[in-house]
Coordinates of C-alpha atoms and ligand atoms in Angstrom, one line a residue:
M76 CA 93.8 5.5 73.1
A77 CA 96.8 7.1 71.5
L78 CA 97.9 10.7 71.7
S79 CA 99.1 11.9 68.3
I80 CA 100.7 15.3 67.7
R81 CA 100.9 17.0 64.4
C82 CA 102.0 20.4 63.3
A83 CA 99.8 22.7 61.2
T84 CA 101.1 26.1 60.2
Q85 CA 102.3 27.7 63.5
T86 CA 99.7 25.9 65.6
Y87 CA 100.2 22.7 67.5
I88 CA 97.1 20.9 67.5
C89 CA 96.1 18.2 70.0
R90 CA 93.0 16.2 69.6
R91 CA 91.6 15.3 72.9
L92 CA 89.1 12.5 72.6
T93 CA 88.0 11.6 76.0
H94 CA 85.5 10.1 78.3
S95 CA 85.8 10.7 82.0
M96 CA 87.8 12.2 84.7
R97 CA 89.7 10.6 87.6
T98 CA 89.6 11.6 91.1
R99 CA 92.3 14.1 92.1
Q100 CA 94.2 11.4 94.0
Q101 CA 94.1 8.9 91.2
K102 CA 95.1 11.6 88.8
N103 CA 98.2 12.7 90.7
C104 CA 99.4 9.2 91.1
V105 CA 98.9 8.6 87.3
I106 CA 100.7 11.7 86.3
A107 CA 103.7 10.6 88.3
N108 CA 103.7 7.2 86.7
T109 CA 103.4 8.6 83.1
I110 CA 106.3 10.9 83.5
R111 CA 108.4 8.0 84.5
C112 CA 107.4 5.8 81.6
L113 CA 106.1 7.6 78.4
S114 CA 105.5 4.8 75.9
V115 CA 106.4 6.3 72.5
V116 CA 105.4 3.6 70.0
H117 CA 106.3 5.7 66.9
G118 CA 108.9 8.4 66.4
N119 CA 111.4 9.8 68.8
I120 CA 110.3 12.4 71.3
N121 CA 113.8 13.9 71.6
T122 CA 113.7 15.0 68.0
L123 CA 110.8 17.3 68.6
A124 CA 111.3 21.1 69.1
P125 CA 111.7 21.8 72.8
K126 CA 108.3 23.5 73.0
V127 CA 106.5 20.7 71.3
K128 CA 108.3 18.1 73.4
K129 CA 107.2 19.9 76.6
F130 CA 103.6 20.1 75.2
V131 CA 103.6 16.3 74.6
E132 CA 105.1 15.5 78.0
E133 CA 102.7 17.7 79.9
N134 CA 99.6 16.6 78.1
A135 CA 100.5 12.9 78.1
A136 CA 100.8 13.2 81.9
L137 CA 97.4 14.8 82.0
F138 CA 95.5 12.7 79.4
Q139 CA 97.0 9.3 80.3
P140 CA 97.2 7.7 76.8
D141 CA 98.3 4.1 76.6
H142 CA 101.0 5.2 74.2
I143 CA 102.3 8.1 72.1
H144 CA 102.6 8.2 68.4
I145 CA 104.5 11.1 66.8
C146 CA 103.2 11.5 63.2
D147 CA 105.6 11.6 60.3
G148 CA 103.1 11.8 57.5
T149 CA 104.5 8.9 55.5
E150 CA 102.4 6.4 53.5
A151 CA 103.7 3.6 55.7
E152 CA 102.3 5.4 58.8
H153 CA 99.0 6.0 57.0
T154 CA 98.7 2.3 56.2
Q155 CA 99.6 1.4 59.8
L156 CA 97.0 3.7 61.3
L157 CA 94.3 2.4 58.9
S158 CA 95.1 -1.2 59.9
Y159 CA 95.1 -0.2 63.6
M160 CA 91.6 1.3 63.3
H161 CA 90.5 -1.7 61.3
K162 CA 91.6 -3.9 64.2
Q163 CA 89.8 -1.7 66.7
G164 CA 86.6 -1.9 64.6
I165 CA 86.5 1.8 63.9
L166 CA 87.0 1.2 60.1
K167 CA 86.1 -1.6 57.8
P168 CA 87.2 -2.1 54.2
L169 CA 84.9 -1.5 51.3
T170 CA 86.3 -4.3 49.2
K171 CA 84.8 -3.3 45.9
Y172 CA 87.3 -0.5 45.6
E173 CA 91.0 0.1 46.2
N174 CA 91.9 1.2 49.8
C175 CA 88.4 2.5 50.6
W176 CA 87.0 2.3 54.1
L177 CA 83.7 2.7 55.9
S178 CA 83.4 4.2 59.3
V179 CA 80.0 4.3 61.1
T180 CA 79.9 6.8 64.0
D181 CA 77.8 6.8 67.1
P182 CA 74.4 8.0 65.9
A183 CA 74.7 10.9 68.4
D184 CA 77.9 12.1 66.7
V185 CA 77.1 12.8 63.0
A186 CA 77.5 16.5 62.4
R187 CA 79.0 19.7 63.6
V188 CA 77.6 21.0 66.9
E189 CA 77.3 24.8 66.7
S190 CA 75.8 24.8 70.2
K191 CA 79.0 23.4 71.6
T192 CA 81.5 25.3 69.6
V193 CA 83.0 28.2 71.5
I194 CA 85.7 30.9 71.3
S195 CA 87.4 31.9 74.5
T196 CA 88.8 35.5 74.9
T197 CA 89.1 37.8 77.8
E198 CA 86.8 40.3 76.2
K199 CA 83.5 38.8 75.2
R200 CA 83.0 41.4 72.4
D201 CA 86.2 40.3 70.7
S202 CA 84.5 37.0 70.0
V203 CA 80.8 37.7 69.5
P204 CA 78.6 40.8 68.9
T205 CA 76.5 42.1 71.8
P206 CA 72.9 41.3 71.0
K207 CA 70.0 43.5 72.0
E208 CA 69.0 43.1 75.7
G209 CA 66.9 40.0 76.2
V210 CA 67.9 38.5 72.9
T211 CA 70.1 35.4 72.6
G212 CA 73.1 35.9 70.3
T213 CA 73.3 33.5 67.3
L214 CA 76.6 34.7 65.8
G215 CA 78.9 32.5 67.8
R216 CA 79.4 31.5 71.4
W217 CA 81.9 32.9 73.9
L218 CA 83.4 31.2 77.0
S219 CA 85.2 33.2 79.6
P220 CA 88.8 32.2 80.4
D221 CA 87.6 30.9 83.8
D222 CA 84.8 28.8 82.3
M223 CA 87.3 27.6 79.7
E224 CA 89.6 26.5 82.5
K225 CA 86.7 24.7 84.2
A226 CA 85.9 23.0 80.9
Y227 CA 89.5 21.7 80.7
Q228 CA 89.5 20.5 84.3
E229 CA 86.2 18.6 83.9
R230 CA 87.3 16.8 80.8
L231 CA 91.0 16.4 80.4
P232 CA 92.5 14.6 83.4
G233 CA 92.9 10.9 82.5
C234 CA 90.7 11.4 79.4
M235 CA 92.6 8.9 77.2
K236 CA 92.5 6.1 79.8
E237 CA 89.0 5.0 78.9
P238 CA 88.4 2.4 76.2
V239 CA 86.6 3.2 72.9
I240 CA 82.8 2.5 73.4
N241 CA 80.6 1.3 70.6
N242 CA 83.6 1.3 68.2
W243 CA 83.4 5.0 68.2
P244 CA 85.2 7.4 70.5
C245 CA 82.8 10.1 71.5
N246 CA 81.1 11.7 74.5
P247 CA 78.2 13.7 73.1
E248 CA 77.1 15.1 76.4
K249 CA 80.4 16.6 77.2
T250 CA 81.5 17.6 73.7
I251 CA 83.2 20.9 73.3
I252 CA 85.0 22.4 70.4
A253 CA 86.9 25.3 71.9
H254 CA 89.3 27.9 70.4
I255 CA 91.6 30.0 72.5
P256 CA 93.0 32.6 70.0
D257 CA 95.4 34.1 72.5
R258 CA 97.2 30.8 72.8
N259 CA 96.6 29.7 69.2
E260 CA 95.0 26.6 70.8
I261 CA 92.2 24.3 69.9
L262 CA 90.5 21.9 72.3
S263 CA 88.2 19.4 70.6
Y264 CA 86.7 17.0 73.1
G265 CA 84.1 14.3 72.8
S266 CA 83.4 14.2 69.0
G267 CA 85.1 12.2 66.3
Y268 CA 82.9 13.7 63.5
G269 CA 84.6 15.6 60.6
G270 CA 84.3 19.3 61.2
N271 CA 84.5 18.8 65.0
S272 CA 87.7 16.8 64.9
L273 CA 89.6 17.5 61.6
L274 CA 91.2 20.5 63.4
G275 CA 93.0 21.9 60.4
K276 CA 89.7 22.5 58.7
K277 CA 87.0 24.6 60.3
C278 CA 88.8 25.1 63.6
F279 CA 92.1 26.3 62.3
A280 CA 91.7 27.3 58.6
L281 CA 88.4 29.2 59.3
R282 CA 88.1 30.2 63.0
L283 CA 91.7 30.8 64.0
G284 CA 92.5 31.6 60.4
S285 CA 89.9 34.4 60.2
I286 CA 91.5 36.0 63.2
L287 CA 95.0 35.8 61.7
A288 CA 93.5 37.2 58.4
K289 CA 92.0 40.2 60.1
K290 CA 95.3 40.9 61.9
E291 CA 97.4 40.5 58.7
G292 CA 95.0 42.0 56.1
W293 CA 93.7 39.0 54.2
L294 CA 90.6 36.8 54.0
A295 CA 90.0 33.3 55.4
E296 CA 86.6 32.2 53.9
H297 CA 84.2 29.3 53.6
M298 CA 84.6 29.2 49.8
L299 CA 85.2 26.9 46.9
I300 CA 87.7 28.0 44.2
L301 CA 87.0 27.2 40.6
G302 CA 88.9 27.8 37.3
I303 CA 86.7 28.5 34.3
T304 CA 88.0 28.4 30.7
N305 CA 85.6 29.7 28.1
P306 CA 85.3 28.5 24.5
K307 CA 87.8 31.1 23.4
G308 CA 90.4 29.5 25.7
Q309 CA 90.4 32.4 28.2
K310 CA 90.6 31.4 31.8
K311 CA 89.3 33.1 35.0
Y312 CA 89.0 31.9 38.6
I313 CA 86.0 32.5 40.9
A314 CA 85.5 31.8 44.6
A315 CA 82.0 31.0 46.0
A316 CA 80.6 31.0 49.6
F317 CA 77.6 28.8 50.1
P318 CA 76.6 27.5 53.6
S319 CA 77.2 23.9 54.5
A320 CA 75.6 21.4 52.2
C321 CA 74.5 24.1 49.8
G322 CA 76.5 23.2 46.7
K323 CA 80.2 24.2 47.0
T324 CA 81.7 20.7 46.2
N325 CA 79.3 20.3 43.3
L326 CA 80.1 23.7 41.8
A327 CA 83.8 23.2 42.4
M328 CA 83.8 20.0 40.4
M329 CA 81.1 20.8 37.9
N330 CA 80.8 19.2 34.5
P331 CA 79.6 22.1 32.3
T332 CA 76.7 21.4 30.0
L333 CA 77.5 24.5 28.0
P334 CA 79.7 23.4 25.0
G335 CA 83.3 24.6 24.9
Y336 CA 83.6 25.4 28.6
K337 CA 86.2 23.7 30.8
M338 CA 86.1 23.8 34.6
E339 CA 89.0 23.0 36.9
C340 CA 88.8 22.6 40.7
V341 CA 91.2 24.4 43.1
G342 CA 89.3 23.7 46.3
D343 CA 85.8 22.9 47.5
D344 CA 85.4 24.4 50.9
I345 CA 88.0 26.9 52.1
A346 CA 89.8 29.8 50.5
W347 CA 92.6 31.9 51.9
M348 CA 92.9 35.1 49.9
R349 CA 95.1 38.2 49.7
F350 CA 96.1 40.9 47.2
D351 CA 99.4 40.4 45.4
D352 CA 101.7 43.3 44.4
E353 CA 99.7 43.9 41.2
G354 CA 96.5 44.3 43.2
R355 CA 95.0 40.9 42.2
L356 CA 93.2 38.9 44.8
R357 CA 95.1 35.6 45.0
A358 CA 93.5 32.5 46.5
I359 CA 94.9 29.3 47.9
N360 CA 93.1 26.2 49.1
P361 CA 94.6 25.3 52.5
E362 CA 93.3 21.7 52.4
A363 CA 94.7 18.5 50.9
G364 CA 91.4 16.7 50.3
F365 CA 87.6 17.0 50.1
F366 CA 85.3 16.1 52.9
G367 CA 82.1 16.1 50.8
V368 CA 78.4 15.3 51.3
A369 CA 77.7 11.9 50.0
P370 CA 73.9 11.9 49.4
G371 CA 73.0 13.4 46.1
T372 CA 76.4 12.7 44.6
S373 CA 76.1 10.5 41.5
M374 CA 77.5 10.1 38.0
S375 CA 74.6 12.3 36.8
T376 CA 75.1 15.1 39.3
N377 CA 78.8 15.1 40.1
P378 CA 80.8 12.6 37.9
N379 CA 84.1 14.2 38.9
A380 CA 83.4 13.5 42.6
M381 CA 82.4 9.9 41.8
L382 CA 85.7 9.4 39.9
T383 CA 87.7 10.9 42.7
I384 CA 86.3 8.6 45.5
R385 CA 87.0 5.2 43.9
K386 CA 90.2 4.7 45.8
N387 CA 92.0 5.9 49.0
T388 CA 88.8 7.2 50.5
I389 CA 87.2 7.0 53.9
F390 CA 83.4 7.1 54.0
T391 CA 81.4 8.1 57.1
N392 CA 77.9 6.9 57.8
V393 CA 77.1 5.8 54.2
A394 CA 75.2 2.5 53.6
E395 CA 77.1 -0.6 52.3
T396 CA 76.1 -3.0 49.5
S397 CA 76.5 -6.8 49.8
D398 CA 79.2 -6.6 47.1
G399 CA 81.4 -4.4 49.3
G400 CA 80.4 -1.1 47.7
F401 CA 78.9 2.1 49.1
F402 CA 75.3 3.3 48.7
W403 CA 73.4 6.5 49.5
E404 CA 70.3 8.4 48.4
G405 CA 70.9 9.4 44.8
L406 CA 72.7 6.2 43.7
E407 CA 69.6 4.1 43.0
K408 CA 70.1 4.0 39.3
E409 CA 73.8 3.3 39.6
T410 CA 73.6 0.4 42.0
P411 CA 73.2 -3.2 40.8
N412 CA 69.7 -4.7 41.4
D413 CA 71.0 -8.0 42.9
V414 CA 72.7 -6.5 45.9
T415 CA 71.3 -6.1 49.4
I416 CA 72.0 -2.9 51.3
T417 CA 73.0 -2.4 54.9
S418 CA 72.0 1.0 56.2
W419 CA 74.3 3.2 58.1
L420 CA 72.3 2.2 61.2
G421 CA 73.0 -1.5 60.6
D422 CA 69.7 -2.6 59.0
K423 CA 71.1 -5.5 57.0
N424 CA 68.2 -5.7 54.5
W425 CA 67.4 -2.0 54.1
K426 CA 64.6 -1.2 51.8
K427 CA 63.5 2.2 50.5
E428 CA 60.0 1.4 51.7
S429 CA 61.2 1.6 55.3
G430 CA 60.9 5.3 54.9
K431 CA 64.3 5.8 56.6
P432 CA 67.3 6.9 54.6
A433 CA 70.0 4.3 53.9
A434 CA 72.8 6.8 54.5
H435 CA 72.8 9.5 57.0
P436 CA 71.8 12.8 55.3
N437 CA 75.2 14.2 56.4
S438 CA 77.2 11.1 55.5
R439 CA 80.4 12.1 53.8
F440 CA 83.5 11.0 51.8
C441 CA 87.0 12.1 52.7
T442 CA 89.3 11.8 49.7
P443 CA 92.6 13.2 48.3
A444 CA 92.0 16.3 46.1
S445 CA 94.9 15.2 43.9
Q446 CA 92.7 12.3 42.6
C447 CA 90.0 14.7 41.2
P448 CA 90.1 14.3 37.4
I449 CA 89.6 18.0 36.9
I450 CA 92.0 19.2 39.6
D451 CA 93.5 22.5 38.5
P452 CA 97.2 22.5 37.5
D453 CA 97.8 25.4 39.9
W454 CA 95.8 24.0 42.8
E455 CA 98.9 23.8 45.0
S456 CA 100.6 27.0 43.7
P457 CA 101.9 28.9 46.7
K458 CA 101.1 32.2 44.8
G459 CA 97.5 31.2 44.6
V460 CA 95.1 31.8 41.7
P461 CA 93.7 35.2 40.7
I462 CA 90.1 35.6 41.7
E463 CA 87.9 37.8 39.4
A464 CA 84.4 37.1 40.9
I465 CA 83.1 36.2 44.3
L466 CA 79.7 34.4 44.6
F467 CA 77.5 34.2 47.6
G468 CA 74.5 31.9 47.6
G469 CA 72.2 29.7 49.6
R470 CA 69.1 27.6 49.6
R471 CA 66.3 30.1 49.0
P472 CA 63.1 28.3 48.0
Q473 CA 61.3 31.6 47.4
G474 CA 61.7 35.1 46.0
V475 CA 65.5 35.1 45.3
P476 CA 66.4 35.0 41.6
L477 CA 68.9 32.6 40.0
V478 CA 71.6 35.2 39.9
Y479 CA 72.2 39.0 40.5
E480 CA 75.3 41.2 40.5
A481 CA 76.2 43.7 43.2
F482 CA 76.4 47.3 42.2
N483 CA 79.8 47.7 43.8
W484 CA 82.0 46.2 46.5
Q485 CA 80.2 47.7 49.4
H486 CA 76.8 46.5 48.1
G487 CA 78.5 43.1 47.6
V488 CA 79.6 43.0 51.2
F489 CA 76.0 43.8 52.2
I490 CA 74.8 40.9 50.1
G491 CA 77.3 38.6 51.9
A492 CA 76.3 40.0 55.3
T493 CA 72.6 39.4 54.6
M494 CA 72.8 35.8 53.3
R495 CA 70.2 33.4 54.4
S496 CA 69.7 29.7 53.7
E497 CA 67.6 26.8 54.6
A498 CA 69.1 24.7 57.4
T499 CA 70.7 21.4 56.3
A500 CA 71.9 18.2 58.0
A501 CA 75.5 19.5 58.2
A502 CA 74.9 20.8 61.7
E503 CA 72.4 20.0 64.5
H504 CA 69.6 22.4 63.3
K505 CA 66.2 20.6 62.8
G506 CA 63.9 21.2 59.9
K507 CA 64.2 23.4 56.9
V508 CA 63.9 26.8 58.5
V509 CA 65.6 29.7 56.6
M510 CA 68.4 30.9 58.8
H511 CA 70.7 33.9 58.5
D512 CA 74.2 32.8 57.6
P513 CA 76.4 35.9 56.9
F514 CA 79.1 35.0 54.4
A515 CA 78.3 31.3 54.9
M516 CA 80.5 31.8 58.0
R517 CA 77.9 31.8 60.9
P518 CA 79.4 28.6 62.4
F519 CA 83.0 29.6 61.5
F520 CA 83.5 33.2 62.6
G521 CA 86.7 33.3 64.8
Y522 CA 85.7 36.8 66.0
N523 CA 82.9 39.3 66.3
A524 CA 80.8 39.1 63.1
G525 CA 80.3 42.9 63.0
Q526 CA 84.1 43.4 63.0
Y527 CA 84.3 40.7 60.3
M528 CA 82.0 42.8 58.1
A529 CA 84.1 45.9 58.8
H530 CA 87.2 43.9 57.7
W531 CA 85.6 43.0 54.4
L532 CA 84.8 46.7 53.8
K533 CA 88.4 47.6 54.7
I534 CA 89.6 45.0 52.2
G535 CA 87.6 46.9 49.6
R536 CA 89.7 50.0 50.3
T537 CA 93.0 48.3 49.7
P538 CA 95.1 50.7 47.5
N539 CA 95.4 49.7 43.8
A540 CA 93.2 46.6 44.4
K541 CA 91.5 45.1 41.4
L542 CA 88.3 44.2 43.3
P543 CA 86.5 41.1 42.1
K544 CA 82.8 41.6 41.1
I545 CA 80.4 40.1 43.6
Y546 CA 77.3 38.0 42.8
H547 CA 74.4 36.2 44.6
V548 CA 73.2 32.9 43.1
N549 CA 70.4 30.6 44.1
W550 CA 70.1 27.2 42.5
F551 CA 67.3 26.2 44.9
R552 CA 64.2 28.3 44.0
K553 CA 61.0 26.2 44.1
N554 CA 57.7 26.4 42.2
T555 CA 54.3 26.2 43.8
E556 CA 54.5 22.4 43.7
G557 CA 57.7 22.4 45.7
K558 CA 59.9 21.4 42.8
F559 CA 63.2 23.1 42.0
I560 CA 62.7 25.5 39.0
W561 CA 66.3 25.4 37.9
P562 CA 68.0 22.0 37.0
G563 CA 71.2 23.1 38.7
F564 CA 74.6 21.1 38.7
G565 CA 76.2 21.2 35.2
E566 CA 73.5 23.6 34.0
N567 CA 74.9 26.2 36.5
S568 CA 77.6 26.7 33.8
R569 CA 75.1 29.0 32.1
V570 CA 75.2 31.3 35.1
L571 CA 79.0 31.1 35.2
D572 CA 79.1 32.0 31.5
W573 CA 77.1 35.2 32.2
I574 CA 79.3 36.1 35.1
F575 CA 82.4 35.5 33.0
R576 CA 81.1 37.8 30.3
R577 CA 80.2 40.5 32.9
V578 CA 83.7 40.3 34.4
D579 CA 85.0 40.8 30.8
G580 CA 82.9 44.0 30.7
E581 CA 80.0 42.8 28.4
D582 CA 76.9 45.0 28.6
C583 CA 74.5 42.2 29.3
A584 CA 72.9 43.2 32.6
R585 CA 69.9 45.2 33.6
K586 CA 69.2 47.0 36.8
T587 CA 66.7 45.9 39.4
P588 CA 66.1 47.1 43.0
I589 CA 68.2 44.3 44.4
G590 CA 71.1 44.2 41.9
L591 CA 71.9 43.6 38.2
V592 CA 70.3 40.6 36.5
P593 CA 70.9 39.2 33.0
Q594 CA 69.2 41.2 30.2
N595 CA 66.5 39.3 28.4
D596 CA 68.2 36.5 26.4
A597 CA 71.6 37.3 27.9
L598 CA 71.7 34.0 29.7
N599 CA 72.8 31.3 27.2
L600 CA 70.0 28.6 27.3
D601 CA 71.1 26.8 24.1
G602 CA 70.6 23.1 24.4
L603 CA 68.9 23.3 27.8
K604 CA 67.0 20.1 27.9
E605 CA 64.3 20.9 30.4
S606 CA 61.9 23.7 29.9
V607 CA 62.5 26.3 32.6
D608 CA 60.1 29.0 33.6
M609 CA 62.6 31.9 33.3
D610 CA 60.1 34.5 34.3
E611 CA 59.4 32.7 37.6
L612 CA 63.1 32.1 38.1
F613 CA 63.8 35.8 38.0
R614 CA 60.6 37.2 39.4
L615 CA 61.0 39.7 42.2
P616 CA 57.8 39.6 44.3
T617 CA 57.3 43.0 46.0
D618 CA 55.8 41.5 49.2
F619 CA 58.7 39.0 49.4
W620 CA 61.4 41.7 49.2
Q621 CA 59.6 44.1 51.6
N622 CA 59.4 41.2 54.0
E623 CA 63.1 40.4 53.4
V624 CA 64.1 44.0 54.2
N625 CA 62.1 43.9 57.4
E626 CA 63.5 40.6 58.4
I627 CA 67.1 41.8 57.8
K628 CA 66.4 44.9 59.8
T629 CA 65.1 42.9 62.7
Y630 CA 68.0 40.5 62.5
F631 CA 70.6 43.3 62.6
D632 CA 68.7 45.2 65.4
N633 CA 68.6 42.0 67.5
Q634 CA 72.0 40.6 66.8
L635 CA 74.3 43.5 66.0
P636 CA 72.7 46.6 67.6
N637 CA 76.2 48.0 68.4
D638 CA 78.5 46.1 66.1
L639 CA 77.0 46.6 62.6
P640 CA 79.2 48.8 60.4
D641 CA 77.5 52.0 59.3
E642 CA 78.1 51.2 55.6
I643 CA 76.0 48.0 56.0
A644 CA 73.2 49.9 57.7
S645 CA 73.1 52.4 54.9
E646 CA 73.1 49.7 52.3
L647 CA 70.0 48.3 54.0
N648 CA 68.3 51.7 53.9
A649 CA 69.2 52.1 50.2
L650 CA 67.7 48.6 49.5
K651 CA 64.6 49.5 51.5
E652 CA 64.1 52.7 49.4
R653 CA 64.6 50.8 46.1
V654 CA 62.2 48.1 47.2
A655 CA 59.6 50.7 48.3
K656 CA 59.5 51.8 44.6
M657 CA 59.0 48.3 43.2
Ligands
GTP954 P1 79.8 21.4 52.9 O1 80.8 20.3 52.6 O2 78.9 21.1 54.0 O3 80.4 22.7 53.1 O4 78.7 21.4 51.6 P2 78.8 22.0 50.1 O5 78.5 23.4 50.1 O6 80.1 21.6 49.5 O7 77.6 21.2 49.5 P3 77.6 20.1 48.3 O8 78.1 20.5 47.0 O9 78.1 18.8 48.9 O10 76.0 19.9 48.1 C1 75.1 19.5 49.1 C2 73.9 19.0 48.6 O11 73.3 19.9 47.7 C3 74.1 17.7 47.8 O12 73.1 16.8 48.1 C4 73.9 18.1 46.4 O13 73.4 17.1 45.5 C5 73.0 19.3 46.4 N1 73.3 20.3 45.3 C6 74.5 20.8 45.0 N2 74.4 21.6 43.9 C7 73.1 21.6 43.6 C8 72.3 22.2 42.5 O14 72.9 23.0 41.7 N3 71.0 22.0 42.5 C9 70.4 21.2 43.4 N4 69.1 21.0 43.3 N5 71.0 20.5 44.4 C10 72.4 20.7 44.5
SPV955 C1 80.6 22.1 56.6 O1 79.7 21.7 57.4 O2 80.7 23.2 56.1 C2 81.6 21.1 56.1 C3 81.7 19.8 56.7 O3 82.4 21.4 55.2 S1 82.5 19.9 58.3 O4 83.9 19.7 58.0 O5 82.0 18.8 59.1 O6 82.3 21.1 58.9
MN956 MN1 81.9 23.4 54.4

């Protein structure tokens, strides 16, 4: 196995894929050997900054890689690494497209593992809120520095000596995704799956990023960034936080059904935001590509994603067609009839009747953002784009209307703090249980979630700030037959149109106990093909909202008895009073 080092803003990241440890004796002998003969197969170790060079030398001695590759980021290197992985059997080409590859992971390594993701700080409370006595905390996991050291010792010595097993490097039993903020360090061991191993993504841009953001007065968020141009040619940008597999990529690339609208994508997963000198909240997307959910993606739901992934894309755990193409649930109508399908688990003549999915529900594509046909001209602007609305949302099968607007920033922060959503295949949770997911950040908080809420409240007090309006959206409400009431996808442009007009100051909202909703007929439904039960879509059942208030209260009492900001507690009381009068 090779040790590769790359540099991401201020942080030196080392992926440590590993299998077993050596005995101490063996280890010492191996360290001595490695120091004598470091085999650098690419790049020159002496050109590295002294600190980096030391890091490489020390860790090479510890991990025992066969050789060292110092990344230069060139196309030639990219091609070389692909062909290396092809030879190893980790990747195979999807010959129907240009430079597209399929990787099939070990079936035990298919999603993020929240249960094995930890933050290590001296003070536990810096990392996680203190739950009520007898209650297990669900807002992150903390590891003491001593236990962190033990975790290192148990995993790292000699870890790169072992061969790749099953064509896939992983060790699910010993997996750990650890963050040590004091050292700006990430240790990712035992998983090759996306969010566990693409360290610049959730580990750095969200977990360590949120810590930097708190220190420096900005926001690092699990949000898409979208440019919206209305039929008059006016343009606004929005950011939206939905939990994993709840629609960010789809909204970020949407094909609007409302005539005259144009959407442009800045990012689909992460936003870094801060106020500029004029008080506008500016957002950048810190990523170069999209790591998107494959199932459900098709020319009818997300044509822009389909056009993006036709070349230079790596697919993980999708199914393969006999003509060298990809397949997943949702592509039935777009796949030739005369091909056979090999499922992600290797069933060579997969049939729908098997009752098993062809592609893993969390199968994904990893593709360059620059290939997206609607990529925004400013998507790489270092200044960022000005955000005028922030959306929170999730999968709420019941009770939660299509859209509502917060009364003000503090109420908006409360809406973010009380987000809930059905679990999805993006992490290891089983079933469709509705989970709390504050700000869509539950798996990604780099520090105490209560302090995180306080940080959002503080951001709202920034002098001269033009605060974005805040919304909650729900594309996933179901009727009594269990069917989605709202068609979603491109039709969500109707909701964005209402938000756009609200941001422009149009008087088209009415007050309800939970927030402001569109006045009758204010949502533009012209040309909507399906008939939608709008009354059901916006109904606010009293018993549902009373229960929601109680549920939130219990959650806060259990999870944040000492860490919840007073403002959030008083917003909950205010909601309770309004709901009592429903
Ligand atoms: P992560 O990459 O995990 O952060 O997910 P994401 O938030 O980007 O979710 P994504 O857009 O990939 O959507 C996940 C799933 O939700 C896909 O199967 C989509 O087809 C489905 N989906 C997205 N938008 C809608 C919608 O408006 N309505 C319905 N019914 N499904 C949607
Ligand atoms: C998510 O789960 O929110 C993702 C995919 O964006 S991963 O990078 O695996 O975290
Ligand atoms: Mn995500």
